[in-house]
PDB file of C-alpha atoms in Angstrom:
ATOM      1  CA  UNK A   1     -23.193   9.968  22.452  1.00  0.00           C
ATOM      2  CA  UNK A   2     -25.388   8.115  19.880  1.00  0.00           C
ATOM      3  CA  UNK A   3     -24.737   7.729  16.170  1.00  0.00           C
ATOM      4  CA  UNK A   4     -22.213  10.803  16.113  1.00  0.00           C
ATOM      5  CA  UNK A   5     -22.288  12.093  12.352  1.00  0.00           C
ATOM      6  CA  UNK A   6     -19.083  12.703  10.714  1.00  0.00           C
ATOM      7  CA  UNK A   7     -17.615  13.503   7.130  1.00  0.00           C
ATOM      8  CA  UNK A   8     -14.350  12.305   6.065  1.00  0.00           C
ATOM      9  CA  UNK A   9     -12.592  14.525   3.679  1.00  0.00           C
ATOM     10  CA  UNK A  10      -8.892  14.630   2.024  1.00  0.00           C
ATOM     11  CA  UNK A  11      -6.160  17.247   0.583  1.00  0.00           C
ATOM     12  CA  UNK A  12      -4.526  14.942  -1.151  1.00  0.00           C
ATOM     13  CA  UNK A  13      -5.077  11.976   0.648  1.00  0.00           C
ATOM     14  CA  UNK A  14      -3.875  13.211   3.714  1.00  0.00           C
ATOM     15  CA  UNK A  15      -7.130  12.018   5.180  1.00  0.00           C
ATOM     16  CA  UNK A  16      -9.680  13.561   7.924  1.00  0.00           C
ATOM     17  CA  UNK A  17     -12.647  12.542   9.980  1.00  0.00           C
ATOM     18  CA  UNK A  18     -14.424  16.154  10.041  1.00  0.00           C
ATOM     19  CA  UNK A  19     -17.365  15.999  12.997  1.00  0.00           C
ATOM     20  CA  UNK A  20     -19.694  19.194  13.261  1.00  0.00           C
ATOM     21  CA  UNK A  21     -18.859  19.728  17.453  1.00  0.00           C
ATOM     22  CA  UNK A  22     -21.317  22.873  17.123  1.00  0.00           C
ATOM     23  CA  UNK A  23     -24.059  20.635  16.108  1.00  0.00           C
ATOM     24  CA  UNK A  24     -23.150  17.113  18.182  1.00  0.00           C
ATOM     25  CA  UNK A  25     -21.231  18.115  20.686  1.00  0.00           C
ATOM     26  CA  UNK A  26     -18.669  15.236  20.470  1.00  0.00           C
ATOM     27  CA  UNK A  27     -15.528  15.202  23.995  1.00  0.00           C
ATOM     28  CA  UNK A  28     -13.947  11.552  22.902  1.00  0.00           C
ATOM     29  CA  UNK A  29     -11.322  10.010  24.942  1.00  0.00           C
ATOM     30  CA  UNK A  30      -8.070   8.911  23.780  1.00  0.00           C
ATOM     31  CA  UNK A  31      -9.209   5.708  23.501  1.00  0.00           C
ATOM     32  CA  UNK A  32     -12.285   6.893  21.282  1.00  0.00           C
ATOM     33  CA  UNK A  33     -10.082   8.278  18.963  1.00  0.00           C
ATOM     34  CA  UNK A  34      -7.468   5.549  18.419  1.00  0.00           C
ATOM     35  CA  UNK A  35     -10.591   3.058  18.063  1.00  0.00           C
ATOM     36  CA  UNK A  36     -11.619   6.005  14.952  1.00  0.00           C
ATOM     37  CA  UNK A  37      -8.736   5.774  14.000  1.00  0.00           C
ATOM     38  CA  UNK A  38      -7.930   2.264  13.525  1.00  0.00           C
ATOM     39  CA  UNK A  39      -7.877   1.710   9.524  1.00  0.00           C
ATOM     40  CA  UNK A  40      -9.315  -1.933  10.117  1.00  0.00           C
ATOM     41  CA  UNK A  41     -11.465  -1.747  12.447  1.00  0.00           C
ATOM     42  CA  UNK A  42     -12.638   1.779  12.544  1.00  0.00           C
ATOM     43  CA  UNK A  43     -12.746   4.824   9.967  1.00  0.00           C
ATOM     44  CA  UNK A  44      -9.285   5.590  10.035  1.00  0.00           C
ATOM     45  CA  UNK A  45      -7.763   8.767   9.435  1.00  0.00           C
ATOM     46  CA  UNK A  46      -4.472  11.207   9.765  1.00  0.00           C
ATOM     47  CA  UNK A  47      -6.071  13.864  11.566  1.00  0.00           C
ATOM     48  CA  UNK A  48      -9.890  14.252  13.637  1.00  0.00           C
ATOM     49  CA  UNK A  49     -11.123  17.534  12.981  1.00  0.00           C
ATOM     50  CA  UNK A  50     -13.793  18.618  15.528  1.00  0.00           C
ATOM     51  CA  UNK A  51     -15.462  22.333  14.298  1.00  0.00           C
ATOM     52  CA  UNK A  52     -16.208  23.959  17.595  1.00  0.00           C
ATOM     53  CA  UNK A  53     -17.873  27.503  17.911  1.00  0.00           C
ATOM     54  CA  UNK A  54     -15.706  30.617  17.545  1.00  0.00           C
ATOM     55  CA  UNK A  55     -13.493  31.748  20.262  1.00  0.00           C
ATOM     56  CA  UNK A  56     -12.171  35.096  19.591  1.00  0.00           C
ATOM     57  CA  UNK A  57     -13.849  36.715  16.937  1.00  0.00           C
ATOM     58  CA  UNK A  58     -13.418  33.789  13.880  1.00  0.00           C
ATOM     59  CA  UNK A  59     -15.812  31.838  11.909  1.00  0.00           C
ATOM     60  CA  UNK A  60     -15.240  28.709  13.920  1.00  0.00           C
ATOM     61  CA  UNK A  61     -12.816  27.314  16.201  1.00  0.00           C
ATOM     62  CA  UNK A  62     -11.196  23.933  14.691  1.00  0.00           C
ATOM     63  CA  UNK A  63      -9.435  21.104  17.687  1.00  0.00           C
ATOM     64  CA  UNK A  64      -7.129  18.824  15.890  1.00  0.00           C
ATOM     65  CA  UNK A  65      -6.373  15.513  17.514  1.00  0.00           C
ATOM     66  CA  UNK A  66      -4.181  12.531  16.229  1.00  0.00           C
ATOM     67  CA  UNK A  67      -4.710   8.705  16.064  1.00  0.00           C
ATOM     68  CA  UNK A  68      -3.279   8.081  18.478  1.00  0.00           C
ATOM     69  CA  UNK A  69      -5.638  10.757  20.611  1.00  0.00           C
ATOM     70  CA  UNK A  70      -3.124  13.199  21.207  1.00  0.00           C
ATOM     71  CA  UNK A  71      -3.749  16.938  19.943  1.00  0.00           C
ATOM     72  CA  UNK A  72      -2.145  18.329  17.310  1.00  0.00           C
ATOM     73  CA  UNK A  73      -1.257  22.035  17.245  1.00  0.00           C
ATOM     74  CA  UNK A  74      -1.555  22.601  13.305  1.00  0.00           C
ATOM     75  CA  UNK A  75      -2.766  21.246  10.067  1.00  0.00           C
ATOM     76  CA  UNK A  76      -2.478  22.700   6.947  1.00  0.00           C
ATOM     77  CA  UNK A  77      -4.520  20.343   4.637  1.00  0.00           C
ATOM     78  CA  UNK A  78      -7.537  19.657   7.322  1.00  0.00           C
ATOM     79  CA  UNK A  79      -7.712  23.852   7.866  1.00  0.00           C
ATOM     80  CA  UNK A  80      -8.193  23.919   4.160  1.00  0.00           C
ATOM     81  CA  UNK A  81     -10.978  21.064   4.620  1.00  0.00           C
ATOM     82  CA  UNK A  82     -12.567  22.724   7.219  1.00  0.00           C
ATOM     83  CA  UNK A  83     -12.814  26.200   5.553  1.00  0.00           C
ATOM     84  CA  UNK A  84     -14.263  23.988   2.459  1.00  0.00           C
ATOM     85  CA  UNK A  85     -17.114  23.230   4.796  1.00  0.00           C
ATOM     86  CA  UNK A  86     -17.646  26.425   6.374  1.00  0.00           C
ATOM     87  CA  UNK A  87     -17.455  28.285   2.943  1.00  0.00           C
ATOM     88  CA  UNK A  88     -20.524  26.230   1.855  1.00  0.00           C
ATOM     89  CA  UNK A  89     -22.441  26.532   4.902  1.00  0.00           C
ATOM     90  CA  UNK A  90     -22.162  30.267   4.769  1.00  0.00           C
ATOM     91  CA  UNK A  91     -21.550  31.550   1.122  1.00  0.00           C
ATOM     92  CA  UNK A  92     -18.742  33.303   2.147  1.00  0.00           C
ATOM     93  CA  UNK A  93     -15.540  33.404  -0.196  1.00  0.00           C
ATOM     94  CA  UNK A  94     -13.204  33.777   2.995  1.00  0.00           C
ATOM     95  CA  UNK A  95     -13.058  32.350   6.198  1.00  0.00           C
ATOM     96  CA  UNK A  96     -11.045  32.586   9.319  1.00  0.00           C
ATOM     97  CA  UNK A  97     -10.430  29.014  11.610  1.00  0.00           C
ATOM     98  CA  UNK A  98      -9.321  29.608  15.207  1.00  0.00           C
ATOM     99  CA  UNK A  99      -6.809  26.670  16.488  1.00  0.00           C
ATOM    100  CA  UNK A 100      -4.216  26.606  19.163  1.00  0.00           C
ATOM    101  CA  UNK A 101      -1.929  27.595  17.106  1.00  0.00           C
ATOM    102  CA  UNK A 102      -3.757  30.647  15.968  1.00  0.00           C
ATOM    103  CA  UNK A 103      -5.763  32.273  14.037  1.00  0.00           C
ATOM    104  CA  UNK A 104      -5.846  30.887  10.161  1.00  0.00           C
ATOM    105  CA  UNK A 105      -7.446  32.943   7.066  1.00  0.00           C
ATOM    106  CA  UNK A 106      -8.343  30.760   4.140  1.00  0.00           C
ATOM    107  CA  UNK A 107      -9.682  32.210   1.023  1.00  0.00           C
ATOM    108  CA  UNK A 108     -11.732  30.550  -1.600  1.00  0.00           C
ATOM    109  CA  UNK A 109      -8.959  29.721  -5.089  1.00  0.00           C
ATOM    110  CA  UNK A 110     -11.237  28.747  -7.777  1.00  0.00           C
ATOM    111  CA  UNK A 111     -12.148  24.844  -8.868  1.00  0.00           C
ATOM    112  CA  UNK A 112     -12.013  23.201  -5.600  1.00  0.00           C
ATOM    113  CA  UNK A 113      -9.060  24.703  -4.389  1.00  0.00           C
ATOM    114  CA  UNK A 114      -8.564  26.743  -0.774  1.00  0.00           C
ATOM    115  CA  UNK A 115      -5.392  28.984   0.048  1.00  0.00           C
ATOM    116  CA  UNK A 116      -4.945  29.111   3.850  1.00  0.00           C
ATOM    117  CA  UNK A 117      -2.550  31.450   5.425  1.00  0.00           C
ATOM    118  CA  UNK A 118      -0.569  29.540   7.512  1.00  0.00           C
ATOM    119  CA  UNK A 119       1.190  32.206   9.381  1.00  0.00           C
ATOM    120  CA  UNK A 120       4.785  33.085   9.696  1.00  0.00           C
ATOM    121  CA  UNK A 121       7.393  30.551   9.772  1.00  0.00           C
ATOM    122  CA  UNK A 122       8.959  30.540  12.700  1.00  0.00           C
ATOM    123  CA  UNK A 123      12.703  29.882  12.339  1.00  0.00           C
ATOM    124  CA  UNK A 124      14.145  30.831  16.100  1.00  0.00           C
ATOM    125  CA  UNK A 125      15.818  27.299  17.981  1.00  0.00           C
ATOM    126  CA  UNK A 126      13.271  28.006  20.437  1.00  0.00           C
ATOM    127  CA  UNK A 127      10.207  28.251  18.573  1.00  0.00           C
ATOM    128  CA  UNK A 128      11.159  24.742  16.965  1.00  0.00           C
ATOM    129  CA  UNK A 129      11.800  24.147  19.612  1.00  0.00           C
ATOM    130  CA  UNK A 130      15.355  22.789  19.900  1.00  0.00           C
ATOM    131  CA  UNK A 131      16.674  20.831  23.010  1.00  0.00           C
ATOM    132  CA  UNK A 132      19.662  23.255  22.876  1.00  0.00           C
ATOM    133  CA  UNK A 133      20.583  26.450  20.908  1.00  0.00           C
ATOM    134  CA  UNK A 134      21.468  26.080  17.187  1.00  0.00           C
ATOM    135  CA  UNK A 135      21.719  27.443  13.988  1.00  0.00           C
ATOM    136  CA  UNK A 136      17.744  26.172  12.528  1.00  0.00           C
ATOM    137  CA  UNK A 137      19.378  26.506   9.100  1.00  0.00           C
ATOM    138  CA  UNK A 138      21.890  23.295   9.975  1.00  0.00           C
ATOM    139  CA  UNK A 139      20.923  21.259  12.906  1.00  0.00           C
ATOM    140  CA  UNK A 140      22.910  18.409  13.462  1.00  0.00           C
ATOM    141  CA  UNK A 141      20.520  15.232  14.495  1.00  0.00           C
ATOM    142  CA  UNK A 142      22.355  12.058  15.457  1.00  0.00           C
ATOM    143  CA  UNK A 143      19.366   9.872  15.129  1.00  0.00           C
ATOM    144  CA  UNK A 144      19.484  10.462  10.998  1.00  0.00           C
ATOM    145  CA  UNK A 145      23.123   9.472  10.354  1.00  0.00           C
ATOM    146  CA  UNK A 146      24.087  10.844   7.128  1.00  0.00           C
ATOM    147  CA  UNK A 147      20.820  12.672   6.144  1.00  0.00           C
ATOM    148  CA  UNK A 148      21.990  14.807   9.004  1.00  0.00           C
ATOM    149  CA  UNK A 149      21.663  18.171   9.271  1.00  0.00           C
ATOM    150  CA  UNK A 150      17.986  19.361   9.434  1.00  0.00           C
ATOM    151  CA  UNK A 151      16.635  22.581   8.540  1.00  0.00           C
ATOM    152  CA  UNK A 152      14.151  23.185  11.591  1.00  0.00           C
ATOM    153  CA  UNK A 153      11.029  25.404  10.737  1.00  0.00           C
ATOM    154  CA  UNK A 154       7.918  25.833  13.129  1.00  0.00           C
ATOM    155  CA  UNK A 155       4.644  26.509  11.281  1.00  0.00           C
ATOM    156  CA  UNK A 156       2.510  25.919  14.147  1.00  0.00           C
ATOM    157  CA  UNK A 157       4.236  22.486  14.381  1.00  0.00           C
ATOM    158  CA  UNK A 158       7.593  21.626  14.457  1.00  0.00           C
ATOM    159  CA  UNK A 159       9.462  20.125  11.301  1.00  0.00           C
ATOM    160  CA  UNK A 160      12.816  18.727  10.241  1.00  0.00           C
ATOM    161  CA  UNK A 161      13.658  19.269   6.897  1.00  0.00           C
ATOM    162  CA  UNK A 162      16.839  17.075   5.127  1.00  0.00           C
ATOM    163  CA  UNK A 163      17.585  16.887   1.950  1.00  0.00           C
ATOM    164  CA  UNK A 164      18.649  14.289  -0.086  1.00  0.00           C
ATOM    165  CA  UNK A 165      19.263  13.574  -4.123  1.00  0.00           C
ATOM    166  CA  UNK A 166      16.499  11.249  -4.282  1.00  0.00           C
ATOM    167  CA  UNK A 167      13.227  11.495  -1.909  1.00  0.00           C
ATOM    168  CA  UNK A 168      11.538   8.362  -3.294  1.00  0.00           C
ATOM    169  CA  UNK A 169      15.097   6.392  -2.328  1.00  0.00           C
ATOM    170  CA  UNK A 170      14.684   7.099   1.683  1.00  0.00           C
ATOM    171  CA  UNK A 171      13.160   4.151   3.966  1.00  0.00           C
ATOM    172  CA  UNK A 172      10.959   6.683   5.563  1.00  0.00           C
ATOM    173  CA  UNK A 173       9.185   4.041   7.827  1.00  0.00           C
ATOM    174  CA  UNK A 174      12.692   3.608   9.588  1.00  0.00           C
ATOM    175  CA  UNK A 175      14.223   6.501   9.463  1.00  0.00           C
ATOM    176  CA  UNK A 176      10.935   8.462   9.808  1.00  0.00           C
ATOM    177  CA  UNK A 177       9.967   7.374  13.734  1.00  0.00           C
ATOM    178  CA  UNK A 178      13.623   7.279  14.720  1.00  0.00           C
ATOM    179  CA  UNK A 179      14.409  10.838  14.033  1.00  0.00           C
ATOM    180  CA  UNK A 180      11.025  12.374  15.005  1.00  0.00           C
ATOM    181  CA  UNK A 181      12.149  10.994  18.731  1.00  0.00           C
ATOM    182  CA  UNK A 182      15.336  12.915  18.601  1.00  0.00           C
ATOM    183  CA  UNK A 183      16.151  14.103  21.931  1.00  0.00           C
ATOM    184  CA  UNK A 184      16.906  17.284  19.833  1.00  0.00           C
ATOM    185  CA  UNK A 185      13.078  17.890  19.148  1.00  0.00           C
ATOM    186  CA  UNK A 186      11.642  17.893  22.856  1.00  0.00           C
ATOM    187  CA  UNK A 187       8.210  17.989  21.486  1.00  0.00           C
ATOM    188  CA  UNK A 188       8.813  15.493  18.798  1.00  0.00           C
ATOM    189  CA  UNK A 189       8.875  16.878  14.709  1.00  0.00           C
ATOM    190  CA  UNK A 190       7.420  16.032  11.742  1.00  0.00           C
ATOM    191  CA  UNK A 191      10.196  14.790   9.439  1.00  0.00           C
ATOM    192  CA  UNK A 192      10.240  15.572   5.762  1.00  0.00           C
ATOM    193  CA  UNK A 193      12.453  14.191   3.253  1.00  0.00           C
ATOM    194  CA  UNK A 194      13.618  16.404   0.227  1.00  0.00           C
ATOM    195  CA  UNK A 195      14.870  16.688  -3.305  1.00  0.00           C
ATOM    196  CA  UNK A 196      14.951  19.659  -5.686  1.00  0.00           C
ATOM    197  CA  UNK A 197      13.537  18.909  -8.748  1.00  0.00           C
ATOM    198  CA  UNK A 198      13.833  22.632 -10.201  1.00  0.00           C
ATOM    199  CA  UNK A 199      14.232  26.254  -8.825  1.00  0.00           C
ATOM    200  CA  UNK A 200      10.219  26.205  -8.147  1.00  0.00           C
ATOM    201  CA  UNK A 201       9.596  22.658  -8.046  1.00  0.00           C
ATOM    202  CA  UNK A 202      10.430  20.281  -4.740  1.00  0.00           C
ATOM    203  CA  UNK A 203       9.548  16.593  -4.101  1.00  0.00           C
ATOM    204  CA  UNK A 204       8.711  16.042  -0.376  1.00  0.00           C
ATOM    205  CA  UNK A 205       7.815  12.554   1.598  1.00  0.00           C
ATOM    206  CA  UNK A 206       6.700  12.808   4.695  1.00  0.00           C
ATOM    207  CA  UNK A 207       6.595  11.504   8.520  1.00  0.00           C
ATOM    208  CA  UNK A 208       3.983  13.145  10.325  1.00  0.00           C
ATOM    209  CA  UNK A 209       4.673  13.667  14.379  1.00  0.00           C
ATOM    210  CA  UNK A 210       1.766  10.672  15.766  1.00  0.00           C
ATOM    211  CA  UNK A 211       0.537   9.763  12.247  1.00  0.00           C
ATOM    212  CA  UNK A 212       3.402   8.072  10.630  1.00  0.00           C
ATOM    213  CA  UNK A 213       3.800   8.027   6.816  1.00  0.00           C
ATOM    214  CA  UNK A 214       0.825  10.647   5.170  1.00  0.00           C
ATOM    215  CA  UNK A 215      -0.231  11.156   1.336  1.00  0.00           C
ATOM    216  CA  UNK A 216       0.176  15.043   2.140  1.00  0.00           C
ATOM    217  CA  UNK A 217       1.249  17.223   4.882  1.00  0.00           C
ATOM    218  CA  UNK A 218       0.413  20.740   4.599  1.00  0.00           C
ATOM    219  CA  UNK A 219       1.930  22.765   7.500  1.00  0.00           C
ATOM    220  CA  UNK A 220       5.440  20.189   6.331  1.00  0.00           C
ATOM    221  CA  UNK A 221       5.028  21.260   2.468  1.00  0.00           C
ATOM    222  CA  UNK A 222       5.195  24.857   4.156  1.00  0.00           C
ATOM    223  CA  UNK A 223       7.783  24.056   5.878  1.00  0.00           C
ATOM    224  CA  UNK A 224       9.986  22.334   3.089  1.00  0.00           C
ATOM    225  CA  UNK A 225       9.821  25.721   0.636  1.00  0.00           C
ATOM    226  CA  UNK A 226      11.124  27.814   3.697  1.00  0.00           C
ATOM    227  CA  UNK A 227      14.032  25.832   4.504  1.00  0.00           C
ATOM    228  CA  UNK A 228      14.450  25.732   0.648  1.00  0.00           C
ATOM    229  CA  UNK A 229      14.631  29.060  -0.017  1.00  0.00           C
ATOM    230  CA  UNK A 230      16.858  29.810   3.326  1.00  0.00           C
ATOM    231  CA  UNK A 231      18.942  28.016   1.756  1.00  0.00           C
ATOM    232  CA  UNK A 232      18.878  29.524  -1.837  1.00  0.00           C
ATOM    233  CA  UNK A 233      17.660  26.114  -3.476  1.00  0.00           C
ATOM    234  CA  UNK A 234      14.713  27.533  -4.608  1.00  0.00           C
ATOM    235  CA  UNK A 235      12.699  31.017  -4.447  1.00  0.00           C
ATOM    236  CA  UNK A 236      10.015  32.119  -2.409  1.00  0.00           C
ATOM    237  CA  UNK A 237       7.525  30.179  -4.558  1.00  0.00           C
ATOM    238  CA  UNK A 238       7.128  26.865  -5.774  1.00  0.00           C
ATOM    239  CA  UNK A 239       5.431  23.406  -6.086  1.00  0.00           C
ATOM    240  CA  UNK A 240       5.943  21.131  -3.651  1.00  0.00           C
ATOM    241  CA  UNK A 241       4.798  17.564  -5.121  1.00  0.00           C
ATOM    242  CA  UNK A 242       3.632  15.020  -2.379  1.00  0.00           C
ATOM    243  CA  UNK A 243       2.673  11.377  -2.514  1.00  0.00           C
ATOM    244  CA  UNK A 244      -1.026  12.515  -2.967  1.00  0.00           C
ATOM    245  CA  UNK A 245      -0.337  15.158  -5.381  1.00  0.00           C
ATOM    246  CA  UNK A 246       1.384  19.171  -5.252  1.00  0.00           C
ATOM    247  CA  UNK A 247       0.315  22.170  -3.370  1.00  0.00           C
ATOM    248  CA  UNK A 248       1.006  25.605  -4.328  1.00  0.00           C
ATOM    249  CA  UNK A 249       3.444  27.506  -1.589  1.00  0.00           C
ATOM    250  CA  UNK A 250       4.294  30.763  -1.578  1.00  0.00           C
ATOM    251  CA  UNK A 251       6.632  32.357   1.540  1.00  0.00           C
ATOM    252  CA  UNK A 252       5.784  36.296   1.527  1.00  0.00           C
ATOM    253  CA  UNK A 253       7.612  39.009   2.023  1.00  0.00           C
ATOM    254  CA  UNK A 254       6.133  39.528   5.459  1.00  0.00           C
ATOM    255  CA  UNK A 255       6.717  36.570   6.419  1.00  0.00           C
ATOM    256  CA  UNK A 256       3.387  34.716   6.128  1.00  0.00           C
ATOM    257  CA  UNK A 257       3.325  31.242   3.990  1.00  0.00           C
ATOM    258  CA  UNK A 258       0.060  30.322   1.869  1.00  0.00           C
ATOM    259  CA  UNK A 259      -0.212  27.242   0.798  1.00  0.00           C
ATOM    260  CA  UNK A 260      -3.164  26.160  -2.199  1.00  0.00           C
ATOM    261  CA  UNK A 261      -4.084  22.979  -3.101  1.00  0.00           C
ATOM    262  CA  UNK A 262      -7.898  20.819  -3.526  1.00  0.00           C
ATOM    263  CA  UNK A 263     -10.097  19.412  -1.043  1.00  0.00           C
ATOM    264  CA  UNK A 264     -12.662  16.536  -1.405  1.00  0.00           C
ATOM    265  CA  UNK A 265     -15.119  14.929   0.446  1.00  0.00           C
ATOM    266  CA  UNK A 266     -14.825  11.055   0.409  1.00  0.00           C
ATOM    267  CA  UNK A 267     -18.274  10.165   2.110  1.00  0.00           C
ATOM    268  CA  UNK A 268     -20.283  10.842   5.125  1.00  0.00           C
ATOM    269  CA  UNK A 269     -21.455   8.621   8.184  1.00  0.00           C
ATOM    270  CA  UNK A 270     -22.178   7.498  11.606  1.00  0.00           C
ATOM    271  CA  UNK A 271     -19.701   6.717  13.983  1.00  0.00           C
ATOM    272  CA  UNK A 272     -21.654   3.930  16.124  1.00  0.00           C
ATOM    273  CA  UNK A 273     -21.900   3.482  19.293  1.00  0.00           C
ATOM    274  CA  UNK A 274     -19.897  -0.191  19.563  1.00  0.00           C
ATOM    275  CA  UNK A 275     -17.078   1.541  17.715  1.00  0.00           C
ATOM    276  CA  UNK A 276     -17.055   4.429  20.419  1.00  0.00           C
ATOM    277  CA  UNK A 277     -17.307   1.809  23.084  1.00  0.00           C
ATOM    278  CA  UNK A 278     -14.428   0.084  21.916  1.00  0.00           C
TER     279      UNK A 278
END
């Protein structure tokens, strides 16, 4: 594997390395992705994106892996980078990403922007999924004391929404790794801290499952307007404002959420071969 290209992109600054696996085919260990990964000595980045060939029928298939090398089952702001790329390579206005999570349709929005259909939420305790049986709308989570209870949502990934007066108030780098171990989230969650700043405005922070603290997180902005609107804080629509900036969500009628936001490309390079070899 010598001088593996790559492109790093970000939604927000929730930040990708983007490698082309139909071009340079590209099987790193878990080592070879933490050593990416490492903001110091490597590229660093939230989520590796590897474009693989089409599985079932889409324009590409899209493997999602974290720093630490584990895979991810969704991402909402890398699908929307991905699509960016694929929309330029083929002129088309609307694309559709295979992942392990599913299929995902993203559609050009005008001046830089994507809209991805992330799917339905998925609100059941076992599609969370939940240690035990529960209510999603109220989960009670011992590990976050007084921001307790969650409202657990699934969009591909699973996430524990709380919320609180004031977002920007919450010591997200302690609380953040403590709750996403919960014993009540077998698979781990992505943790999102909440406030309501208006009927179709929310401010999020976020603790992304492997990743830690993130500019962004798509699939967790998703999942914040859901467990908003179950519980009549806001409607089906609204801005959800993130460290990096907002995204557009809107929770249809079916079922489906889209989320909109921008994607950019930061710069392009080599991954060497010393940096692969640790």
């Amino acid at each position: 594997m010598s001088g593996l290209p790559f492109t790093k992109m970000h939604g927000l600054g929730n930040d990708f390395v983007v490698v082309d696996g139909r071009v340079h085919p590209a099987a790193l260990t878990r080592a070879q992705y933490r050593a990416v990964g490492d903001r110091r000595r490597g590229v660093g980045y939230d989520q590796f994106l590897t474009i693989l060939p089409a599985r079932n029928g889409g324009t590409a298939y899209m493997a999602i892996h974290n720093p630490d090398g584990t895979e991810a089952q969704a991402c909402g702001n890398g699908t929307r980078c991905v699509a960016s790329v694929l929309m330029g390579e083929t002129g088309l206005s609307e694309v559709a990403i295979e992942t392990i999570a599913g299929r995902l349709v993203c559609t050009d929005a005008g001046d830089g922007r994507v809209t991805v259909d992330m799917g339905p939420a998925n609100l059941e305790w076992d599609a969370i999924p939940l240690a035990a049986q529960a209510d999603t709308l109220s989960v009670t989570v011992p590990e976050a004391g007084t921001f307790s209870p969650a409202t657990a949502v699934n969009m591909g990934n699973p996430h524990a929404v709380f919320f609180v007066p004031d977002a920007e108030a919450v010591d997200l780098s302690t609380v953040g790794p403590r709750i996403e171990h919960s014993p009540v989230f077998p698979e781990r969650a992505n943790i999102e801290f909440v406030s309501v700043l208006a009927r179709d405005r929310l401010r999020m922070r976020v603790w992304e499952r492997s990743a830690g603290i993130t500019q962004a997180c798509g699939s967790g902005a998703c999942a914040a307007l859901v467990a908003a609107a179950r519980r009549g804080l806001t409607e089906r629509r609204a801005t959800v404002v993130l460290d990096g900036g907002p995204l557009e969500i809107f929770w249809r009628p079916d079922g489906h959420v889209e989320m909109t936001g921008p994607v950019a490309t930061s710069f392009a390079g080599t991954l060497d071969d010393r940096l692969l070899a640790g």
